[in-house]
Structures are given as structure tokens and as C-alpha cells.
XYZ file of C-alpha atoms in Angstrom:
516
model
C -47.498 62.256 -20.312
C -46.501 59.090 -18.431
C -46.439 57.185 -21.714
C -44.038 59.673 -23.241
C -41.681 59.413 -20.248
C -41.728 55.621 -20.300
C -41.199 55.582 -24.049
C -38.231 57.886 -23.707
C -36.672 55.687 -21.050
C -37.124 52.614 -23.194
C -35.448 54.321 -26.150
C -32.578 55.336 -23.900
C -32.111 51.762 -22.677
C -32.172 50.448 -26.252
C -29.587 53.001 -27.282
C -27.312 52.016 -24.383
C -27.645 48.331 -25.241
C -26.814 49.098 -28.878
C -23.650 50.942 -27.861
C -22.606 48.050 -25.584
C -23.226 45.576 -28.377
C -21.169 47.680 -30.770
C -18.234 47.841 -28.373
C -18.476 44.112 -27.820
C -18.493 43.417 -31.563
C -15.601 45.766 -32.277
C -13.258 44.553 -29.549
C -14.417 40.955 -29.845
C -13.484 40.877 -33.507
C -10.055 42.300 -32.716
C -9.426 39.794 -29.918
C -10.922 36.807 -31.685
C -7.774 36.026 -33.639
C -5.671 35.779 -30.489
C -8.264 33.818 -28.464
C -7.850 30.621 -30.452
C -4.073 30.919 -30.285
C -4.187 31.330 -26.513
C -6.594 28.448 -25.895
C -4.046 25.688 -26.518
C -1.433 27.430 -24.392
C -3.887 27.973 -21.540
C -5.042 24.333 -21.667
C -1.455 23.112 -21.539
C -0.706 25.432 -18.637
C -3.621 23.920 -16.715
C -2.446 20.292 -17.021
C 0.314 20.586 -14.418
C -1.846 22.306 -11.753
C -4.716 19.866 -12.308
C -2.455 16.809 -12.196
C -0.684 18.150 -9.118
C -3.970 18.718 -7.290
C -5.067 15.182 -8.199
C -1.825 13.632 -6.939
C -1.963 15.653 -3.714
C -5.548 14.533 -3.094
C -4.491 10.925 -3.667
C -1.484 11.378 -1.356
C -3.758 12.638 1.427
C -6.021 9.608 0.992
C -3.090 7.176 1.073
C -1.643 8.878 4.141
C -5.013 8.589 5.888
C -4.630 4.815 5.513
C -2.288 5.049 8.502
C -5.332 5.711 10.674
C -6.850 2.570 9.183
C -3.767 0.479 9.905
C -3.628 1.752 13.476
C -7.265 0.912 14.159
C -7.197 -2.436 12.311
C -4.029 -3.714 13.979
C -4.969 -2.420 17.441
C -8.449 -3.922 17.158
C -7.183 -7.349 16.074
C -4.507 -7.358 18.799
C -4.997 -8.050 22.489
C -5.772 -5.117 24.771
C -2.303 -5.486 26.365
C -0.716 -4.730 22.964
C -2.823 -1.759 21.887
C -0.647 1.179 22.935
C 2.387 -0.514 21.402
C 0.594 -0.958 18.071
C -0.474 2.691 17.990
C 2.954 3.999 18.947
C 4.804 1.805 16.453
C 2.532 2.885 13.582
C 3.016 6.551 14.475
C 6.782 6.303 14.967
C 7.241 4.260 11.777
C 5.460 7.035 9.872
C 7.677 9.756 11.289
C 10.879 7.753 10.770
C 9.851 6.948 7.197
C 9.128 10.614 6.450
C 12.581 11.816 7.487
C 14.468 8.908 5.918
C 12.538 8.991 2.641
C 13.307 12.713 2.413
C 16.998 12.156 3.119
C 17.862 9.071 1.062
C 14.853 6.866 0.270
C 13.395 9.001 -2.519
C 16.853 9.394 -4.082
C 17.460 5.643 -4.106
C 14.017 4.969 -5.551
C 13.305 7.808 -7.994
C 16.664 9.456 -8.532
C 18.604 9.082 -11.729
C 21.296 6.428 -11.656
C 21.703 2.828 -12.732
C 19.194 0.050 -13.248
C 19.833 -0.993 -9.623
C 19.707 2.232 -7.612
C 19.200 5.976 -7.975
C 21.714 8.520 -6.697
C 20.263 11.988 -7.243
C 17.815 14.117 -5.217
C 19.337 13.291 -1.801
C 17.555 15.520 0.732
C 15.389 16.521 -2.267
C 18.223 18.730 -3.523
C 18.441 20.049 -7.101
C 14.806 19.150 -7.681
C 13.112 20.461 -10.839
C 9.672 22.064 -10.756
C 7.976 18.880 -11.963
C 9.145 15.322 -11.473
C 10.534 14.083 -14.800
C 12.024 10.640 -14.070
C 15.559 12.042 -14.216
C 14.882 13.696 -17.564
C 13.257 10.661 -19.196
C 9.576 11.574 -18.895
C 7.762 14.690 -17.655
C 4.899 13.725 -15.341
C 3.581 17.324 -15.226
C 3.208 16.836 -11.476
C 4.965 19.181 -9.046
C 8.111 17.495 -7.730
C 7.240 17.840 -4.053
C 3.683 16.621 -4.657
C 5.122 13.515 -6.305
C 7.478 13.088 -3.336
C 4.597 13.304 -0.861
C 2.587 10.710 -2.801
C 5.522 8.300 -2.879
C 6.284 8.845 0.815
C 2.727 7.745 1.629
C 3.383 4.512 -0.317
C 6.696 3.922 1.476
C 4.971 4.479 4.806
C 2.357 1.870 3.912
C 5.013 -0.770 3.224
C 6.711 -0.028 6.539
C 3.435 -0.258 8.474
C 2.441 -3.573 6.854
C 5.612 -5.092 8.276
C 4.595 -4.471 11.884
C 1.298 -6.341 11.517
C 2.754 -9.830 11.890
C 5.118 -8.794 14.688
C 2.579 -7.468 17.183
C 2.880 -8.127 20.917
C 6.507 -9.182 21.287
C 8.634 -6.738 19.248
C 10.715 -4.332 21.295
C 10.255 -0.680 20.433
C 13.977 -0.196 19.797
C 14.033 -3.285 17.588
C 11.100 -1.857 15.640
C 13.042 1.369 15.083
C 16.062 -0.537 13.767
C 14.246 -2.592 11.143
C 12.014 0.360 10.157
C 15.084 2.452 9.356
C 16.497 -0.257 7.092
C 13.147 -0.910 5.363
C 12.489 2.787 4.671
C 16.045 3.674 3.689
C 17.146 0.659 1.664
C 14.880 -2.357 1.156
C 11.696 -0.667 -0.053
C 13.243 2.137 -2.149
C 15.868 -0.007 -3.865
C 13.397 -2.698 -4.869
C 10.960 0.059 -5.835
C 13.607 1.547 -8.111
C 13.846 -1.756 -9.975
C 10.142 -1.531 -10.855
C 9.138 2.155 -10.864
C 12.390 4.115 -10.886
C 14.112 5.708 -13.895
C 15.788 2.871 -15.826
C 14.947 0.220 -13.194
C 15.732 -3.222 -14.581
C 12.408 -4.954 -13.862
C 10.314 -2.161 -15.334
C 12.496 -1.544 -18.404
C 14.942 -4.227 -19.548
C 14.193 -7.288 -17.360
C 17.928 -7.467 -16.610
C 19.375 -10.997 -16.743
C 16.071 -12.218 -18.183
C 16.134 -9.813 -21.142
C 16.474 -12.575 -23.713
C 13.154 -14.088 -22.684
C 11.173 -10.906 -23.301
C 13.000 -8.823 -25.953
C 12.063 -8.605 -29.630
C 14.572 -9.322 -32.384
C 15.399 -5.589 -32.704
C 16.196 -5.339 -28.995
C 12.963 -3.598 -27.993
C 11.011 -5.102 -25.121
C 7.956 -7.180 -25.959
C 6.826 -7.173 -22.333
C 8.246 -6.003 -18.998
C 7.181 -6.477 -15.399
C 4.038 -4.460 -14.619
C 2.768 -3.410 -11.209
C 0.359 -0.523 -11.577
C -0.082 0.537 -7.941
C 2.015 -1.824 -5.862
C 0.758 -5.383 -5.316
C 4.440 -6.343 -5.339
C 6.319 -3.100 -4.667
C 4.269 -2.213 -1.592
C 2.279 -5.238 -0.446
C 4.469 -8.238 -1.245
C 7.515 -6.333 -0.004
C 5.770 -5.417 3.256
C 4.259 -8.890 3.607
C 7.453 -10.858 3.056
C 9.377 -8.654 5.512
C 6.549 -9.218 8.008
C 6.857 -12.984 7.496
C 10.594 -12.945 8.130
C 10.095 -10.814 11.221
C 7.473 -13.188 12.613
C 9.752 -16.175 11.957
C 12.705 -14.516 13.683
C 10.587 -13.496 16.678
C 8.729 -16.745 17.238
C 5.147 -16.826 18.569
C 3.837 -14.807 21.500
C 3.963 -16.530 24.883
C 1.082 -18.929 25.390
C 0.154 -18.963 21.693
C -1.169 -22.400 20.696
C -1.824 -23.160 17.062
C -4.888 -24.742 15.527
C -3.488 -28.266 15.185
C -2.462 -28.043 18.851
C -6.023 -27.340 19.900
C -5.631 -23.558 20.004
C -5.787 -20.678 17.582
C -5.298 -16.934 17.359
C -5.905 -14.924 20.512
C -9.333 -13.277 20.130
C -9.359 -9.635 18.956
C -9.984 -7.241 21.801
C -12.015 -4.684 19.797
C -13.626 -5.740 16.536
C -15.467 -2.415 16.315
C -12.126 -0.627 16.083
C -10.814 -3.223 13.627
C -13.860 -2.923 11.339
C -13.680 0.872 11.241
C -9.962 0.669 10.497
C -10.525 -1.758 7.633
C -13.134 0.508 6.028
C -10.766 3.481 6.380
C -8.191 1.416 4.487
C -10.753 0.685 1.756
C -11.453 4.424 1.510
C -7.739 5.215 1.349
C -7.336 2.731 -1.494
C -9.162 5.220 -3.729
C -6.010 7.302 -3.469
C -3.721 4.295 -3.717
C -5.043 2.876 -6.991
C -6.714 5.714 -8.960
C -4.014 8.125 -7.773
C -1.353 5.968 -9.398
C -2.424 7.316 -12.793
C -0.565 10.479 -11.670
C -2.887 12.296 -14.050
C -6.346 13.764 -13.632
C -6.504 14.056 -17.422
C -6.834 10.272 -17.708
C -10.438 10.531 -16.521
C -11.514 7.277 -18.143
C -8.670 5.350 -16.533
C -9.386 6.841 -13.106
C -13.028 5.776 -13.323
C -12.105 2.252 -14.428
C -9.521 1.828 -11.670
C -11.892 3.093 -8.972
C -14.670 0.761 -10.124
C -12.330 -2.238 -10.332
C -10.994 -1.463 -6.854
C -14.519 -1.454 -5.440
C -15.635 -4.652 -7.164
C -12.558 -6.619 -6.099
C -13.060 -5.607 -2.474
C -16.727 -6.604 -2.557
C -15.992 -9.993 -4.111
C -13.095 -10.685 -1.722
C -15.126 -10.004 1.410
C -18.148 -12.038 0.318
C -16.168 -15.065 -0.829
C -13.977 -15.144 2.302
C -17.044 -15.222 4.571
C -18.773 -17.893 2.493
C -15.585 -19.960 2.330
C -15.228 -20.312 6.110
C -18.921 -20.554 6.969
C -19.279 -24.330 6.296
C -16.446 -25.056 8.748
C -17.565 -22.861 11.646
C -21.264 -22.193 10.925
C -20.582 -18.546 11.832
C -20.586 -15.361 9.785
C -17.010 -14.324 10.606
C -16.451 -10.553 10.791
C -12.673 -10.850 11.049
C -12.536 -12.973 7.905
C -14.828 -10.513 6.130
C -12.429 -7.661 6.899
C -9.311 -9.504 5.783
C -11.200 -10.900 2.797
C -12.023 -7.520 1.303
C -8.541 -6.246 2.170
C -7.115 -9.238 0.292
C -9.281 -8.308 -2.690
C -7.954 -4.752 -2.562
C -4.341 -5.935 -2.392
C -4.816 -8.356 -5.291
C -6.439 -5.812 -7.625
C -3.760 -3.182 -6.934
C -1.383 -4.423 -9.662
C -3.870 -5.159 -12.479
C -6.571 -2.534 -11.751
C -5.732 -0.345 -14.761
C -5.613 -3.167 -17.301
C -8.547 -5.432 -16.427
C -12.302 -5.270 -16.955
C -14.888 -5.079 -14.163
C -15.526 -8.810 -14.629
C -11.810 -9.436 -14.214
C -11.827 -7.374 -11.014
C -14.628 -9.508 -9.572
C -12.732 -12.702 -10.417
C -9.476 -11.364 -8.968
C -11.222 -10.312 -5.760
C -13.066 -13.623 -5.446
C -9.855 -15.637 -5.770
C -8.209 -13.424 -3.156
C -11.182 -14.169 -0.904
C -10.171 -17.842 -1.019
C -6.441 -17.158 -0.644
C -6.891 -15.289 2.641
C -8.511 -18.098 4.720
C -6.244 -20.704 3.152
C -3.281 -18.486 3.973
C -4.394 -18.100 7.585
C -4.633 -21.884 7.881
C -1.190 -22.262 6.313
C 0.344 -19.868 8.827
C -1.196 -21.930 11.622
C 0.218 -25.108 10.097
C 3.785 -23.772 9.940
C 3.438 -22.272 13.459
C 4.028 -18.633 12.539
C 2.180 -16.184 14.786
C 0.663 -13.452 12.594
C -1.875 -11.659 14.814
C -3.287 -9.378 12.097
C -3.171 -11.666 9.056
C -0.575 -9.448 7.361
C 1.139 -12.282 5.495
C -1.964 -13.872 3.886
C -3.468 -10.485 3.005
C -0.412 -8.595 1.796
C 2.199 -11.148 0.719
C 0.015 -13.958 -0.616
C -2.667 -11.801 -2.220
C 0.056 -9.453 -3.453
C 1.738 -12.312 -5.311
C -1.544 -13.418 -6.834
C -2.487 -9.871 -7.839
C 0.854 -9.443 -9.589
C 0.350 -12.665 -11.544
C -3.202 -11.557 -12.357
C -1.790 -8.918 -14.727
C -0.453 -11.761 -16.856
C -3.794 -13.572 -16.688
C -6.579 -10.984 -16.893
C -5.163 -7.901 -18.673
C -7.532 -7.317 -21.592
C -5.116 -5.635 -24.018
C -7.486 -2.658 -24.409
C -5.587 -0.296 -22.143
C -2.019 0.937 -22.303
C -0.415 3.344 -19.863
C -1.655 6.526 -18.203
C 0.019 9.739 -19.336
C 0.051 13.337 -18.135
C -2.355 14.386 -20.888
C -4.448 11.212 -21.010
C -4.150 7.521 -21.720
C -1.444 6.231 -24.053
C -2.877 3.122 -25.684
C 0.023 2.608 -28.077
C 1.291 -0.009 -25.614
C -0.797 -3.174 -25.319
C -0.779 -5.136 -22.061
C -2.583 -8.432 -22.593
C -2.850 -11.475 -20.355
C -3.099 -15.193 -21.034
C -6.909 -15.382 -20.868
C -7.244 -12.590 -23.446
C -4.986 -14.056 -26.112
C -1.729 -12.568 -24.876
C 0.147 -15.829 -24.416
C 2.418 -16.529 -21.467
C 5.056 -13.805 -21.899
C 3.415 -11.257 -19.598
C 2.662 -13.943 -17.025
C 6.320 -15.026 -17.096
C 7.468 -11.438 -16.594
C 5.128 -11.110 -13.620
C 6.486 -14.349 -12.148
C 10.063 -13.075 -12.507
C 9.149 -9.935 -10.548
C 7.364 -11.830 -7.768
C 10.106 -14.440 -7.372
C 12.750 -11.713 -7.328
C 10.893 -9.978 -4.514
C 10.511 -13.165 -2.486
C 14.142 -14.228 -2.876
C 15.958 -10.900 -2.605
C 13.715 -8.971 -0.222
C 12.886 -12.092 1.795
C 16.511 -13.145 2.119
C 17.736 -9.703 3.158
C 14.821 -9.280 5.578
C 15.503 -12.624 7.263
C 19.169 -11.752 7.762
C 18.185 -8.325 9.096
C 15.673 -9.719 11.579
C 18.027 -12.472 12.751
C 20.818 -9.944 13.350
C 18.550 -7.647 15.386
C 17.279 -10.718 17.241
C 20.840 -11.380 18.442
C 21.517 -7.876 19.765
C 21.944 -7.570 23.530
C 19.588 -5.850 25.942
C 16.736 -3.604 24.905
C 17.932 -3.395 21.290
C 17.006 -7.048 20.779
C 14.132 -7.543 18.364
C 12.057 -9.256 21.053
C 11.283 -8.144 24.583
C 12.145 -10.503 27.423
C 9.802 -13.176 28.744
C 9.254 -11.267 31.978
C 8.421 -8.066 30.112
C 6.003 -9.878 27.807
C 4.236 -11.411 30.806
C 3.909 -7.998 32.412
C 2.530 -6.576 29.179
C 4.292 -4.719 26.377
C 2.128 -1.607 26.796
C 3.192 -1.208 30.437
C 6.850 -2.136 29.935
C 7.553 -0.180 26.762
C 5.121 2.734 27.065
C 4.134 3.010 30.697
C 0.399 3.035 30.150
C -2.427 0.640 29.361
C -4.808 1.598 26.550
C -7.836 1.754 28.850
C -8.266 2.804 32.454
C -10.739 1.783 35.104
C -12.977 4.809 34.683
C -13.447 4.092 30.974
C -15.352 0.920 31.775
C -13.540 -1.162 29.180
C -10.313 -3.069 28.802
C -9.912 -3.481 32.554
C -9.022 -7.173 32.433
C -6.588 -8.586 29.888
C -8.205 -11.160 27.649
C -5.271 -13.590 27.919
C -3.730 -15.290 30.966
C -0.808 -13.466 32.542
C 0.198 -15.836 35.354
C 3.889 -16.805 35.368
C 3.127 -20.414 34.404
C 0.580 -19.992 31.649
C 3.214 -20.834 28.994
C 4.778 -23.751 30.927
C 4.011 -26.245 28.131
C 5.989 -24.150 25.664
C 8.927 -23.944 28.068
C 8.943 -27.701 28.664
C 8.974 -28.307 24.912
C 11.983 -25.991 24.494
C 13.837 -27.713 27.357
C 13.328 -31.104 25.716
C 14.667 -29.788 22.448
């Protein structure tokens, strides 16, 4: 009896399965014709959301670099300068956000001339996706693209403060930050990355050197993720600011028997530097603006890593014979120099090229630090050697190490119809010349404007002057400008300043000025 019942149940289950299979076959056959037609449409509809998510993720990583800058700069500075460093980095970020929304994005990425954009002020009349003023659809949501580019603009502004630590008035910092975020960075950025910008499209006055007989461009200036647009711009402005300010009180340079004031917290500096390395994975791979270019993203991320590794190792080994010490500070700036240098060529070079680029940057950084000591420019963080000098080299590296295998990233994948080939891979000198034109333009135009800007602010009366007074600097910029030291007695650290603060500790400097 039990067998009959079980057999009946099994037959019932088989019958039910047969009916389900029949329904599936009938409706599946009817829908099959439309499934293939819908597949292409559905895939295309997914590109914009996927690319937007990728760009937003990259924007968050780049923005998190601000935490790295804050920790790195505060750690390398003296304890008496810590609160000022933190506050300036925060306020620069907030100023940049409002100004880039109002005018900076329009000047940089709005439609207009080859010199400047003039649409999208206050992000008005924005399309759903950013399309380079109708020239090219990125398939990235407009506001996601804006957020990504704001994080880049913020980076350039923060780099500037690194060489000006310890003696820049807070009001003076606000003044130059407004000009950098509103005009200097976005207008130069438009020349390279903006719709119709002359460096990235026609090479302007230098067109005859790089155009084919039919008028098309053989090569143009290339800067994949900003060795020039972000790092050289920030570095050269930092240099001009440090020159206009002069050194901190009591600062003696190496040939005078002195050197940089010792960092007050290398633990903080090291953590900040690694945060910057982490953020670079948004900076460089995110600059594809496309998650569909999966091969390019992987190559850029690997090249970014290898250049950083090579830069840090070489910098430490370079200085070891002179000091017989394994220098942590040089290690940090060495791998940061490698990251800066690989930022321009990272899409177009091989892993071997990335190692070479990083290794050369690892030599540039200590040589650059020595050069700054020789010309008596006080750069407490090493912003100029890392960002300006390695940025220039990284830009030139496109014209040296680009393999010619990779073209340009696109919203649906790589576009290899364009060949970017450097001197060492049979490309001749044209690309290297274009890179030199871009770097020299940045140094001359941005550097000249920045020097005038800093000199003008340096002449302003009262608290708007670029530099705080001697008495205020002796008292300590954290106390004078912000009303609080970074550490308090109960914390057990930072109780005593690591530099002299007596009224006469800089008497030699004052005597020298009186003689002059």
C-alpha cells in the first residue's frame, strides 16, 4: 500500500515538472526573439551607471588624500605649526569646493575658447552626463564628473601650502587659495584637459611643429592624470610662495651648518604618506573615467604601485652613503615622488617603464632637497622636489617611455586607434618636444603669475599680509592664529616646542639683514 502511495506521488511530481517545462518552452520560445534585441540595449544602458559608480569611487579616494596631506604636512612640520597646517588644509578644501562649483569648473571644463571655458557657471544648464561641451560623451553623470574634478583641484591647492608652512598668515592663505582655485588651476587645466584647450588639441602657437601636412595633429601634449596639471602647477605655486615668504625664523641651511627643522611626528607623517599612496589608486586609475576599460585600469594601478616602490627604495639607498642612516623621511618623499612622476605616463608605459620612472624620481627627490637648501628656500615638507620637479620629469617621461601599444581610454573601452609612442620605443622626439612645451608653459605662465600674486599679498598691510609678524612667529603660529596648541599637558606629548623660541634665537639672521 505504501509503495502505491509513493508511486502516485512520484507520478504527480513528474507531471507537475512536465507542465512547468512545457510552459517554460512555450513562453521562452516566444520571448527568445526579443531577448537578443534587448541585450545590446540593456548593456548600453549599464555603461553610464557603471562608469559613474567607478568615477565616484575614484573621487572618494582622491578626496581622502586630504587626510593624507594633513597628516604628512603636520607630521613633517614643527609641533608649533601643527594646528595651522590642519586648519589650512581643511579651509582650503572648503574654499575650493565653493569656488570650483561657482566658477572653477566652468573655466576648466565649460565650452568656450582654447584659453578658457565660459559655460556651467554654478553648474547651471548641466546635461545628464558630462560631454565636453558636446564634443565627446563620457557616459559619466555630470555631477559625478564635477566631484572627481573638484577632488583634483583641491589636491593642487593643498600642495601649494606644503612649502609655506609655519609663517603664512591664515588670511594670506585664504587670498592665494581663492586665486589658485578660481583662476590659476582651472584655466591652465582647460588648456590641457578642457574642451578645445590649446595644449591638448592644437598646440596653439607651436602647431607647426606638431601638425601633419593635412592639418591634423601628429602629437599633442599628454598628461594622463596630472603630473603637470595638478602636481607641477601646485609645486611651482608653492615655490613662488616660499620665495616670497622667505625662510622661517632661525632656519639655517645646510651650507650654513644647519638644515631642516626636525619633524615633530614621523608616525603621523608616515601614516599620511601611505594614505596618499592609497588615494593615488583613485587619482590614476580613476582618470580612465571608464570602468569598461578594465585592462587599462589594471595596467595603471600596477604601474602606480611599481613606481612608488622603486621611488622609495632608490631614495633611501641614494642618501644612505652620505648619512649612514636609513632615512624614513626620504623614504616617504621618495615613494611620493615616484607616484607624482608616474601620474602622467601611467596609462601608456609598461611595468618596466614604471619601475624606471619611479627609480629616477627617487634620485630627483634628494637632489631636489639639496638644491632647495643651496638656493636658501625653506620648504618644510619637500613639496617642490616631490611635486614640481618630479612632476616635470613625469611629464617628459611620456615622451620617453610611452610604448605605442596603448591609445586613449573611452567610455566603452580602450581606443587604440591613437598611438602614443616615446623616444625609447621608436617614436622619435615629437612627443617629447610636445611634453617639453607643456612643462615650460606651466613653469613660465603659472610660475610668473604665482610670483606676482605672492609678492602682492606679501605687501598688503596688517593681518592680510602673506606672512605673520616676527613677534607672532616667535610666539607660535598655532597660538597666534588659532588660539590653541596641538597638544596639551595631559596628553603627555608635544609639551615643549622642538625649536628655540627665545627673542634672540634668530639674531644672526637679523644682523645679516641689517648689514644688507
